[in-house]
Coordinates of C-alpha atoms and ligand atoms in Angstrom, one line a residue:
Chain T
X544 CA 122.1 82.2 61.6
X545 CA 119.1 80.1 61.1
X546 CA 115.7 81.0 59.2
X547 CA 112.5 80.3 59.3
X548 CA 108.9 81.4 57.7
X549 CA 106.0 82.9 59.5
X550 CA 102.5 81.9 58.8
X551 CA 102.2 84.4 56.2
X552 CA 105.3 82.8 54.6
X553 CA 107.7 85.9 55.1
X554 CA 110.9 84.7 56.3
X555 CA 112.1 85.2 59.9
X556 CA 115.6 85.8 60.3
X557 CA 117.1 85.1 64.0
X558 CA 120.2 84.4 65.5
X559 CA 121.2 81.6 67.6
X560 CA 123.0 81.0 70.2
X561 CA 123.6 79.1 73.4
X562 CA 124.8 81.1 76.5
X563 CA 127.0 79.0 79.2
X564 CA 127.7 81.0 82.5
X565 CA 130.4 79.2 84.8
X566 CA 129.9 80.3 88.2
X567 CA 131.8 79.8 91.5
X568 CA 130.2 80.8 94.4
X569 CA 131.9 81.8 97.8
X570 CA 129.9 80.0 100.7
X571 CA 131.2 81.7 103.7
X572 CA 132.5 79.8 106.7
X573 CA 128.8 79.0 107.8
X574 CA 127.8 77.7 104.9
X575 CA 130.9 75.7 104.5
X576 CA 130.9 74.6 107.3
X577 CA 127.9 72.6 106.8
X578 CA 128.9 71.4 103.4
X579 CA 132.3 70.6 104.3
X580 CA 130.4 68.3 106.6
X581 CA 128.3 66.5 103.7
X582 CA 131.6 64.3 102.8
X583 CA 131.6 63.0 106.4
X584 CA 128.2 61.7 105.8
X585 CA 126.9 64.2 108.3
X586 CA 124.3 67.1 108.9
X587 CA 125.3 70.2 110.6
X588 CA 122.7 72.9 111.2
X589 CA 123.4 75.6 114.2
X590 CA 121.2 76.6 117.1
X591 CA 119.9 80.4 118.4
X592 CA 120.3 80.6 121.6
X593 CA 117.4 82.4 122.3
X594 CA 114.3 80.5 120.7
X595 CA 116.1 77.2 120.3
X596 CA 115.6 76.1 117.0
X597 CA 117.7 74.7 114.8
X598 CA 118.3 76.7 111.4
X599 CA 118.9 73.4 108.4
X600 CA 121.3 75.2 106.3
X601 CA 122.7 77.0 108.7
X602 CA 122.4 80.8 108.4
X603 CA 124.1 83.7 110.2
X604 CA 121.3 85.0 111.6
X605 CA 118.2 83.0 113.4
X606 CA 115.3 84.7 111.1
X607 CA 113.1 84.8 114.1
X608 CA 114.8 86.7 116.5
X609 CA 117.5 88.3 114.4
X610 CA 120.5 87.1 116.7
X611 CA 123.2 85.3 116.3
X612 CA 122.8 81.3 116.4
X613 CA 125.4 80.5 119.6
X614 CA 126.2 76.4 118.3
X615 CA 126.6 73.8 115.9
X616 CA 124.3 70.8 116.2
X617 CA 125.0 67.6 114.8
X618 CA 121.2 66.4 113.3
X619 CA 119.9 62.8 112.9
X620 CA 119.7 61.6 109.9
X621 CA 115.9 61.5 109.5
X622 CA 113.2 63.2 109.0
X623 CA 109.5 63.7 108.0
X624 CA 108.1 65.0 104.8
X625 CA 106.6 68.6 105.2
X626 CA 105.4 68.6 101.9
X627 CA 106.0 67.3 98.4
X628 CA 106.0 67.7 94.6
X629 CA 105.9 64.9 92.0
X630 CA 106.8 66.9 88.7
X631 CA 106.2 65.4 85.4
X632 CA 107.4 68.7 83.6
X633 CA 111.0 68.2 82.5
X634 CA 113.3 71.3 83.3
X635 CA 117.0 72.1 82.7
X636 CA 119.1 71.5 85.8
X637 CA 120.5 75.0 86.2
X638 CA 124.1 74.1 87.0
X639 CA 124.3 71.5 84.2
X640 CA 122.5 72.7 81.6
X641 CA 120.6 69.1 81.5
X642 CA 117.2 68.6 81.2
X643 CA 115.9 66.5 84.1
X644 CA 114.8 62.9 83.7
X645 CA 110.8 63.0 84.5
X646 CA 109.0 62.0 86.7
X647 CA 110.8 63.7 89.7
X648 CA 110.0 64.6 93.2
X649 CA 111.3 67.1 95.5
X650 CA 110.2 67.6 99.5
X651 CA 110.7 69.8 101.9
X652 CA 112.5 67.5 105.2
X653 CA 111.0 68.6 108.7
X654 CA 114.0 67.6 111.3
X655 CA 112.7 66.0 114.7
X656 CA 114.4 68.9 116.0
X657 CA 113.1 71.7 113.8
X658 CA 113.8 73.6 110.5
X659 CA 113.4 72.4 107.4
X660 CA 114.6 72.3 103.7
X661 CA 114.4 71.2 100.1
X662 CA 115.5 68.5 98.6
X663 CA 115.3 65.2 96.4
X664 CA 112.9 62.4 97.1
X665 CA 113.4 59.1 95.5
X666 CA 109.6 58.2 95.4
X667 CA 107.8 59.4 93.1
X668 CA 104.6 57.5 93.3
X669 CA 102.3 59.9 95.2
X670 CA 100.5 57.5 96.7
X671 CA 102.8 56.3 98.6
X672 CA 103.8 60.0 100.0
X673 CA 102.1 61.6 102.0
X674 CA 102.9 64.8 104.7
X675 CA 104.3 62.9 108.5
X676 CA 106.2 60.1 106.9
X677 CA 109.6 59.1 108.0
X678 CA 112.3 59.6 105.3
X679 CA 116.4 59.0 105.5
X680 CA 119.1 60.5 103.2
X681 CA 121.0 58.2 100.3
X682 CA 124.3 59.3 100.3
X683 CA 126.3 59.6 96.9
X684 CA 129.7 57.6 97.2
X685 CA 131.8 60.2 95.6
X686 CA 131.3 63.4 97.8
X687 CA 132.4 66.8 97.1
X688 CA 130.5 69.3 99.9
X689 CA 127.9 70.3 97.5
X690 CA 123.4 69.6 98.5
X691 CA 124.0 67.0 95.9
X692 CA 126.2 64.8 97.9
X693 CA 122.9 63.5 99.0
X694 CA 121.1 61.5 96.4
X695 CA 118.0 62.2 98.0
X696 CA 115.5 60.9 100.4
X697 CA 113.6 57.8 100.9
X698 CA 111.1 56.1 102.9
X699 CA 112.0 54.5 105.9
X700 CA 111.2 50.8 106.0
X701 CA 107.9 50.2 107.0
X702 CA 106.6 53.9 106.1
Chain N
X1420 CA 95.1 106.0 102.6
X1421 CA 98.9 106.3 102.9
X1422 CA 100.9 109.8 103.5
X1423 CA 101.1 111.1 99.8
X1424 CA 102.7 114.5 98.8
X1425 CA 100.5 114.8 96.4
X1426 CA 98.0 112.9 94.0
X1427 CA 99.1 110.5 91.0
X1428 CA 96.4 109.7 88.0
X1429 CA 97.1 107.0 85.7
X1430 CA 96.1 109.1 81.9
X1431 CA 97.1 106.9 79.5
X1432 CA 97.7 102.7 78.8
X1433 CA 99.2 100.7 76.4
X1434 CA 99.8 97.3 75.7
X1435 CA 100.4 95.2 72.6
X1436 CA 98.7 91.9 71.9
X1437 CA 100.0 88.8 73.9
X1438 CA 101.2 86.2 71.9
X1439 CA 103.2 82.8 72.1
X1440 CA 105.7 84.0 68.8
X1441 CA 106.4 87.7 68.0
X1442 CA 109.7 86.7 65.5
X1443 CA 108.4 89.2 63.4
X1444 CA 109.8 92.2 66.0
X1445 CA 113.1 92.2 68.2
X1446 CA 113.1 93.4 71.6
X1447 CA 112.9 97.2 71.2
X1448 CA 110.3 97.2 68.5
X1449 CA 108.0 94.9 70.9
X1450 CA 108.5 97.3 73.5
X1451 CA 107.6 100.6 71.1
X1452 CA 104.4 98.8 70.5
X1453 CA 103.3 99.5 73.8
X1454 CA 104.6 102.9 74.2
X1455 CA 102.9 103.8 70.9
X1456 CA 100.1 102.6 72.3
X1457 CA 99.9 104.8 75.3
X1458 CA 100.8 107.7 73.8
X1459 CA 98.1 107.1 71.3
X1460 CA 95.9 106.6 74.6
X1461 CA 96.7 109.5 76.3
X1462 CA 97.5 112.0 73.7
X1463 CA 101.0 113.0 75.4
X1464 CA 104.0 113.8 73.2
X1465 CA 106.9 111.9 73.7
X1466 CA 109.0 115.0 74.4
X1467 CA 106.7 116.1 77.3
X1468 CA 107.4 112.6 79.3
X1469 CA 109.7 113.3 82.2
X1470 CA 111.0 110.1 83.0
X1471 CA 111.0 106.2 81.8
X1472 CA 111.0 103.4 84.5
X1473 CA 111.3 100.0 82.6
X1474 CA 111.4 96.7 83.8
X1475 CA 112.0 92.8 83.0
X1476 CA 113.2 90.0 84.0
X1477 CA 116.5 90.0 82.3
X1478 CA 117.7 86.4 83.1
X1479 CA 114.9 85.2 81.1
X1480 CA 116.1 86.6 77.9
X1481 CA 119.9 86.8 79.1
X1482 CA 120.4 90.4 77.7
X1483 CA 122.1 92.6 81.0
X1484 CA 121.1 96.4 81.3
X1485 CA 117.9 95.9 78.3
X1486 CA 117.3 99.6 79.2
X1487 CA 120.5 100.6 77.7
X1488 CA 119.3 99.2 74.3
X1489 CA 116.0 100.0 74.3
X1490 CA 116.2 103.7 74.5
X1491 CA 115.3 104.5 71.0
X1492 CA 112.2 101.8 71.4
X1493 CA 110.8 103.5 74.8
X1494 CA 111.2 107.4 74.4
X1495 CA 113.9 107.0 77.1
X1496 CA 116.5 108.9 74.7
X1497 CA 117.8 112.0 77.4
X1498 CA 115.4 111.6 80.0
X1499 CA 115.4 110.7 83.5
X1500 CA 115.6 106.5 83.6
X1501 CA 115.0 103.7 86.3
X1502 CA 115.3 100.0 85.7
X1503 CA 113.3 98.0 88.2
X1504 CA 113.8 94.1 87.9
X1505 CA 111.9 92.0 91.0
X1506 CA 110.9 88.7 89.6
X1507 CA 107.2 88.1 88.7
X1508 CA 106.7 91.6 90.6
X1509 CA 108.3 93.6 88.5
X1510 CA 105.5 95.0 86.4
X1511 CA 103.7 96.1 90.1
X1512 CA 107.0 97.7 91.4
X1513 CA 107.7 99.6 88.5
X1514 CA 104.2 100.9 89.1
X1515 CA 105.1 101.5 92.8
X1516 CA 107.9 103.0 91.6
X1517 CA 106.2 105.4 89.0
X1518 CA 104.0 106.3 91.9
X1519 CA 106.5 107.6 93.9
X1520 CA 108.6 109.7 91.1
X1521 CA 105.1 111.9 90.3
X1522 CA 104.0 111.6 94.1
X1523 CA 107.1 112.9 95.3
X1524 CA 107.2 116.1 93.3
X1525 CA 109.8 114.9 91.2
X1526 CA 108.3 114.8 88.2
X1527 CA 105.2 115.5 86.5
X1528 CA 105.0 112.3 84.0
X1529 CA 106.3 109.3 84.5
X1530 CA 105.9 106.3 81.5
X1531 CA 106.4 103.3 83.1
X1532 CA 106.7 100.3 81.4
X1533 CA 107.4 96.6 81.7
X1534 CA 107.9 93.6 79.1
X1535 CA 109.0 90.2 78.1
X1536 CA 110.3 88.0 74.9
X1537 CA 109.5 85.0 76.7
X1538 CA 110.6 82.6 73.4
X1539 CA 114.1 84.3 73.5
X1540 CA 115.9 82.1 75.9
X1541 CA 114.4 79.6 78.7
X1542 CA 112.2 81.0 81.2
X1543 CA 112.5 78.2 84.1
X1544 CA 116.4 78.4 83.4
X1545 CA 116.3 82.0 84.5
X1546 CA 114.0 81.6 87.2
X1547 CA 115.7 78.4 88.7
X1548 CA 119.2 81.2 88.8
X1549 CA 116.9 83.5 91.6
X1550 CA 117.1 80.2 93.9
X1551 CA 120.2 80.8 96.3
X1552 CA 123.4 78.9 94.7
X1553 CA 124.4 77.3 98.2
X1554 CA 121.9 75.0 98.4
X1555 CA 118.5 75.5 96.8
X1556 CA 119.4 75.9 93.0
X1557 CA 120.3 72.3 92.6
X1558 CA 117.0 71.3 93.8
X1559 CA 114.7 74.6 92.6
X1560 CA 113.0 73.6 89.6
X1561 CA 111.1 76.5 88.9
X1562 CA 107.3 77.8 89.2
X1563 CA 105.4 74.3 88.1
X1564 CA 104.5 72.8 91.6
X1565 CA 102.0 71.4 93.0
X1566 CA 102.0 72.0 96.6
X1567 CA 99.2 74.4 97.4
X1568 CA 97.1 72.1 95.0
X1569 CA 98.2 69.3 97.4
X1570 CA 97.0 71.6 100.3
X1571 CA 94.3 72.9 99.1
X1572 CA 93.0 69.0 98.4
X1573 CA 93.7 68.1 102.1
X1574 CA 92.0 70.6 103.5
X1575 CA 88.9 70.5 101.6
X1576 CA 88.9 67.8 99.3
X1577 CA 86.9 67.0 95.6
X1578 CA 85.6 70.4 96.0
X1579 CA 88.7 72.4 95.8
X1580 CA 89.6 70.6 92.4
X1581 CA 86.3 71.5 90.7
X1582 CA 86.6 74.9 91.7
X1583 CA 90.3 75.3 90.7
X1584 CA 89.0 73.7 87.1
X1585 CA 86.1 75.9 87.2
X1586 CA 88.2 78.9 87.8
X1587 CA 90.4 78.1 85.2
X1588 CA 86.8 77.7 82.5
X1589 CA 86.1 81.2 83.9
X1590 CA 89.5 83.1 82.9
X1591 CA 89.3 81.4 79.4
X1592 CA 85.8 82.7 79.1
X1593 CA 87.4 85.9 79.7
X1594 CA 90.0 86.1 77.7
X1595 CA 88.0 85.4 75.1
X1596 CA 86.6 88.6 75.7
X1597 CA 89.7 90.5 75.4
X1598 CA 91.9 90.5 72.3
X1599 CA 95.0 91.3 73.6
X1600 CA 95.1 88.3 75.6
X1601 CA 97.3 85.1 74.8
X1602 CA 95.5 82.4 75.4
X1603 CA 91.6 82.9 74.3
X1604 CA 90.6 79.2 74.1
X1605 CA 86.9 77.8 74.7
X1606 CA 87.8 74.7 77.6
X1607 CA 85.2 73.1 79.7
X1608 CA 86.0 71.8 83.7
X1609 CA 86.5 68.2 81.8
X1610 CA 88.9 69.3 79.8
X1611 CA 91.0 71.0 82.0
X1612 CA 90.7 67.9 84.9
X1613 CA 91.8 65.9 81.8
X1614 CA 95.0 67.8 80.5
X1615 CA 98.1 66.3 81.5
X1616 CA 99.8 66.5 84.8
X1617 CA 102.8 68.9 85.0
X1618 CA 102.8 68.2 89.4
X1619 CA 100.2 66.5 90.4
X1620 CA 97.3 67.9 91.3
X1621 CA 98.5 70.7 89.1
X1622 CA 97.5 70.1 85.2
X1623 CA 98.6 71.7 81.9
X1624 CA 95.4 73.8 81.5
X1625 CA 95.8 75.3 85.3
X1626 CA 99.1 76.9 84.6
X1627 CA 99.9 80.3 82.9
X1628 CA 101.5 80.0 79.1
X1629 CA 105.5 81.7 78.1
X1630 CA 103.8 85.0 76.5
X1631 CA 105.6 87.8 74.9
X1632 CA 104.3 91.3 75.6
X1633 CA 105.0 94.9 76.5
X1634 CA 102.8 97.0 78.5
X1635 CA 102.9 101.0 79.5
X1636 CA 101.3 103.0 81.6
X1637 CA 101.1 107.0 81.9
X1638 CA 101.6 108.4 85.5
X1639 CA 100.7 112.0 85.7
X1640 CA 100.1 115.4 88.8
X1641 CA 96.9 116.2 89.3
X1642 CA 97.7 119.2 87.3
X1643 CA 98.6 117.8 84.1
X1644 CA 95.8 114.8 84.4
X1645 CA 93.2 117.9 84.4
X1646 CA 94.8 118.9 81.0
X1647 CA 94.9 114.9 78.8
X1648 CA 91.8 113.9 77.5
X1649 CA 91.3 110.5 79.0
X1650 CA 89.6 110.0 82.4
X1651 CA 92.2 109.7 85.2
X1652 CA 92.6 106.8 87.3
X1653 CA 93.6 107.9 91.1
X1654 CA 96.0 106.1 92.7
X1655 CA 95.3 105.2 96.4
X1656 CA 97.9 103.2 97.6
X1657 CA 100.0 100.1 97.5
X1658 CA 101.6 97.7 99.8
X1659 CA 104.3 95.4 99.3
X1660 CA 105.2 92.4 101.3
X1661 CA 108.0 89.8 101.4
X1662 CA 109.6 87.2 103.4
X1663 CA 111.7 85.0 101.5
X1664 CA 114.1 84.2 103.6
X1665 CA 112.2 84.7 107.2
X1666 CA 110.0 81.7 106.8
X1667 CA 109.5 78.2 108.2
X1668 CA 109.9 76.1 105.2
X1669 CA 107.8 73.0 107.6
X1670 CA 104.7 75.6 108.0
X1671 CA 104.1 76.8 104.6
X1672 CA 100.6 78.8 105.9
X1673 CA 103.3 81.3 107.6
X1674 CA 103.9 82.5 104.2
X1675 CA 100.9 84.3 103.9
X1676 CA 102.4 87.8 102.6
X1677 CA 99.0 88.3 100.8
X1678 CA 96.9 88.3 104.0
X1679 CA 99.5 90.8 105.5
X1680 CA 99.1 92.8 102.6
X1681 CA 95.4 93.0 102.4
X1682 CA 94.8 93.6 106.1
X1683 CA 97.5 96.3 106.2
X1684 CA 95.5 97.9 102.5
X1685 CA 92.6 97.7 104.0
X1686 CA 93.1 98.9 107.5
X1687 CA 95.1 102.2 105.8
X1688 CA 91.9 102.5 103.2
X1689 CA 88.7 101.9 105.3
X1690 CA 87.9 98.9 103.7
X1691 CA 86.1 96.6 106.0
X1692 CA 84.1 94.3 103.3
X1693 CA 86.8 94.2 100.0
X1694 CA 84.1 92.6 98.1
X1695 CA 81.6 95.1 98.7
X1696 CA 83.7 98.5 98.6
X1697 CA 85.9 97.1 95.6
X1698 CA 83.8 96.9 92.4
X1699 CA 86.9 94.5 90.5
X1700 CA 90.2 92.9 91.1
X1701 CA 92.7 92.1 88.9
X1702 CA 94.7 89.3 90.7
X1703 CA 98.1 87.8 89.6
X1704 CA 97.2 84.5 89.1
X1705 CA 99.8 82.3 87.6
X1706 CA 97.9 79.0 88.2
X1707 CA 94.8 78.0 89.0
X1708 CA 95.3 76.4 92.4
X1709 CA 97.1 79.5 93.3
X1710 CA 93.7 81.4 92.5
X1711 CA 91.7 79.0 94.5
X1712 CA 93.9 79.4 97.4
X1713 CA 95.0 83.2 97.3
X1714 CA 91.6 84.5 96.9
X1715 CA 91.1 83.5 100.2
X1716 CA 94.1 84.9 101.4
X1717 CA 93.2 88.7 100.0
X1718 CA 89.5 88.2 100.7
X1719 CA 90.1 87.3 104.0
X1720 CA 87.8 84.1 103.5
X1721 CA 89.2 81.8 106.3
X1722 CA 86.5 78.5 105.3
X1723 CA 87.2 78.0 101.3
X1724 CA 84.3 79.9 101.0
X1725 CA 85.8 81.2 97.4
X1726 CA 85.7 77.5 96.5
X1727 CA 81.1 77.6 96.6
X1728 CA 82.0 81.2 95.4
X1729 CA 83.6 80.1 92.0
X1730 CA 81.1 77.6 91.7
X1731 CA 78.2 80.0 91.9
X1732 CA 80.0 81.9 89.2
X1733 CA 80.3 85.0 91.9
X1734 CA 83.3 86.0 90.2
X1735 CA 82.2 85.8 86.7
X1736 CA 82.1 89.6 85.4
X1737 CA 78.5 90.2 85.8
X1738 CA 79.1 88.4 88.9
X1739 CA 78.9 89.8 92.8
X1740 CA 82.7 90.3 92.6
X1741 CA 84.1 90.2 89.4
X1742 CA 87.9 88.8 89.4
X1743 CA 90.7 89.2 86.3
X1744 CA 87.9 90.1 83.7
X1745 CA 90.6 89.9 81.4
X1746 CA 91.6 86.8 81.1
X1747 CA 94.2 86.9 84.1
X1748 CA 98.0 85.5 84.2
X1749 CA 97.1 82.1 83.1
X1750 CA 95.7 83.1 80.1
X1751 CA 98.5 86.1 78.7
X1752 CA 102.1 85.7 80.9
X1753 CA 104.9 88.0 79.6
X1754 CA 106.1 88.0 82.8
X1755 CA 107.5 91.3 83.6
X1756 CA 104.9 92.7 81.7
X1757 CA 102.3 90.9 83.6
X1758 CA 101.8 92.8 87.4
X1759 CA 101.8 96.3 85.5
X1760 CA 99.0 94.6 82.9
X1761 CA 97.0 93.9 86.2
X1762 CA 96.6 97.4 87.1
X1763 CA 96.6 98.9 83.4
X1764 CA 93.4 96.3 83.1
X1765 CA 92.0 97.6 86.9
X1766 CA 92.5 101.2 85.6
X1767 CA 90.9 100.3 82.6
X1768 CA 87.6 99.3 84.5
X1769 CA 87.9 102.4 86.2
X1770 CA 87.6 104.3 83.2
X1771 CA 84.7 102.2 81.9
X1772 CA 86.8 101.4 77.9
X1773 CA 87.7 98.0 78.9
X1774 CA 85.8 97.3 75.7
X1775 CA 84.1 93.8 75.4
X1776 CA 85.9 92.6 78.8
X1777 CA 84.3 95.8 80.6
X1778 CA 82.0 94.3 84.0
X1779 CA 78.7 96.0 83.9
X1780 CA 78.7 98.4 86.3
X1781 CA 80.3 101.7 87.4
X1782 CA 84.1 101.0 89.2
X1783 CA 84.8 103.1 91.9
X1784 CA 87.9 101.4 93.4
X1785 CA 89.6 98.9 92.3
X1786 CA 92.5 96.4 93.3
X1787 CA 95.2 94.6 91.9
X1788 CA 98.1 92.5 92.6
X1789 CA 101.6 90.9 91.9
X1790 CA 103.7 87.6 92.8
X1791 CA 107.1 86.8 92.6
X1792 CA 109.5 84.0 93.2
X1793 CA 110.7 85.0 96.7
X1794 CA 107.3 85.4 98.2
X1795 CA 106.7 88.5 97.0
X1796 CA 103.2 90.3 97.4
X1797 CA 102.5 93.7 96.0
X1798 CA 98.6 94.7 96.2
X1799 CA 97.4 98.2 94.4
X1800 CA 94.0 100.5 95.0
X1801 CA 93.5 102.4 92.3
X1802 CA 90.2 104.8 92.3
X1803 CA 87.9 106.5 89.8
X1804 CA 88.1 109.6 92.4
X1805 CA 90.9 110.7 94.5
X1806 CA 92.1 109.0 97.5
X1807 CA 91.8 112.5 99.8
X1808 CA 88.2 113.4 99.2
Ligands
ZN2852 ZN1 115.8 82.4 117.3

């Protein structure tokens, strides 16, 4: 129990607390797939059969045509930036209950082959982003089939 | 207009005064404020409501089931109940929702009403949770982003970041205006271009504060709005639109579920120029760059012409199209309060009491809208006469 006084002097009583929820989460053999795949070092997204593109995470259904995707597809490892954020608002990291270390910067990865996701980029200078650039993954040594296997992205050389 | 069974007026409102710190109440007394309110407004006696619908977003404060233990706070005490919880929607579904219950024939009175303690627990915590846990929750970090600002700035440059500042200088003049509002600060364009960046181009004066509010609204038959003393607000119809998980992440202009609901509202309601057949709108506007970008999405302005717009001061509230006269999202966010407070405040200019925030002139229909986290668009038309004559 902690108190405290409002502008008017009265005292505020309140209770405190901190709430921790573990969580384990099923991923399905889709899903897993494609995680399980993360400690290899690889990318695994899966194909519809009817229009072709390549769903990055995989999902059960292509959300275009509503049918099932017919393969899995080994991806390069590269891509482009769609779009980024350079945030300078420190948040809590939902599954650690850390604040992140500011400045970061996410970015949505466009594969050469289509689809796209979030992730981490490893730049965070702005000017130096900038939609169409060529990024690569940093892998983390230690793998455990989880998004954060991946450090992040970079720039390619050069970019 | 939409098939209704029959007509639904809005005959009362409520809402308590957005603040940053309400220690003084808990949860249920914050939420009584409101209800108090509207039953002050609309002259109804508790024991005559039918039915409560309440809403929040319960991860923000961590409390499961809130309805359960706020019964003696909203009047909910052996009546009918619904809890309705969809993200920064919420307060526009409940009112969906509401619409429906008395629509259908179910009941005659319907008291719908969202809220949020924002300073009980951590807001981007429990927004961060909506993101899927497979992949996108270790990278989600909430609403503060900058990528329509980022957009917007390619596509049409300096201009777009005056106008988003300019907007921002318009909803604090505002809120000024209205006393229930949070935030009621006097800013100029300099001051917000010079406020620190949260995601670049996104500063600390574009984006919406952590409020804590309650708001509640009176739906009501055409018989029993005839019979309560304030003038009913009809409602005309809603739309809701969302695509979460259907869209392609690379082309973010696909996820334009606020054009799709606007042409599908006005195509249903006759509305071929919004800005001339609606007299205000009441847009959820949770930054400033949003704004700039989204009314162009549910004005159907394909050029950035709202960017020489808000620089005109056309939306100003003696302007050609008034927009969020009070003050808006980022000036008073109790979240699940906030899409509900959108059209309690477009019913309010209906009814011509706005009081100091009021736009001069008479309202004959008027619009308003929610957002939430999945891509989640729900636009209202509310009107000072009803939708079938
Ligand atoms: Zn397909």
């Amino acid at each position: 129990m902690g108190t405290k006084t409002d502008k008017q002097g009265r005292e505020i009583v309140e209770i405190r607390y901190e709430m921790a929820i573990p969580g384990t989460f099923a991923t399905g053999p889709i899903m897993g797939h494609m995680l399980n795949k993360l400690k290899d070092k690889e990318l695994w997204g899966n194909r519809c059969g009817k229009c072709q593109n390549v769903l990055f995470p995989p999902k059960i259904v292509c959300p275009k045509c509503f049918e099932e995707p017919t393969e899995w597809v080994k991806l390069d490892d590269w891509g482009y930036i769609a779009t980024f954020d350079v945030v300078h608002f420190p948040t809590i990291n939902p599954l650690t209950g850390i604040m992140r270390e500011v400045p970061y910067t996410t970015l949505i990865v466009a594969l050469p082959n289509g689809g796209g996701f979030f992730h981490f980029c490893l730049e965070n200078d702005p000017e130096k982003l900038a939609p169409g650039k060529k990024v690569i993954p940093v892998w983390k040594d230690k793998r455990e089939g989880r998004p954060s296997d991946l450090e992040g992205w970079v720039l390619e050389e050069g970019q | 207009m939409t098939k209704r069974m029959r007509n639904v007026a809005i005959s009362g409102i409520g809402q308590t005064r957005h603040r940053g710190h309400r220690e003084d109440v808990n949860m249920v007394e914050l939420v009584s404020e409101a209800v108090e309110a509207v039953l002050e407004d609309s002259k109804m006696d508790l024991k005559d409501i039918d039915c409560i619908v309440h809403g929040n977003m319960e991860l923000f404060e961590g409390v499961h089931q809130p309805d359960m233990w706020h019964v003696l706070g909203d009047g909910a005490y052996g009546k009918a109940g619904f809890r309705i919880t969809t993200g920064g929607t919420t307060g526009a579904t409940i009112v969906c929702s509401a619409d429906h219950l008395v629509a259908s024939g179910m009941y005659d009175s319907v008291l719908a009403i969202g809220w949020e303690k924002q300073e009980e627990g951590m807001t981007t915590t429990g927004i961060t949770n909506m993101a899927d846990p497979l992949w996108e929750r270790e990278i989600q970090t909430g609403a503060i982003t900058g990528t329509h600002g980022v957009m917007m700035m390619n596509k049409f440059g300096e201009p777009a970041n005056q106008a988003a500042a300019e907007f921002r200088v318009l909803m604090a003049d505002n809120a000024r205006k209205n006393y229930k509002a949070h935030l009621r600060i006097e800013i100029t364009r300099k001051d917000v271009l010079a406020s620190r960046v949260l995601a670049w181009p996104l500063r600390l004066l574009h984006m919406c504060p952590e409020s804590n509010g309650a708001c509640a609204i009176l739906f009501v038959s055409e018989k029993l709005a005839k019979k309560l003393p304030q003038k009913p607000v009809w409602m005309h119809d809603h739309v809701t639109v969302h695509r979460q998980e259907t869209f392609d992440l690379v082309n973010m202009g696909d996820l334009d579920t606020h054009g799709e609901a606007a042409r599908v509202l006005y195509a249903r309601n006759g509305i071929l120029d919004p800005m001339k057949q609606v007299g205000v709108f009441e847009m959820y506007d949770p930054q400033s760059w949003w704004a700039l970008d989204w009314l162009g999405k549910f004005l159907m302005l394909e050029n950035g012409e709202q960017i020489e717009m808000i620089l005109n001061g056309d939306f100003a509230i003696d302007g050609k199209f008034p927009v969020n006269p009070s003050g808006g999202v980022v000036s008073s966010n109790p979240i699940g309060a906030t899409a509900i407070i959108r059209v309690a405040e477009a019913a309010l200019q209906i009814r011509g009491n706005a009081g100091e925030h009021q736009v001069p002139k008479d309202v004959n229909l008027a619009m308003s809208t929610g957002f939430g986290g999945t891509f989640w668009t729900v636009l209202h038309l509310l009107g000072a006469e009803k939708p079938d004559k």
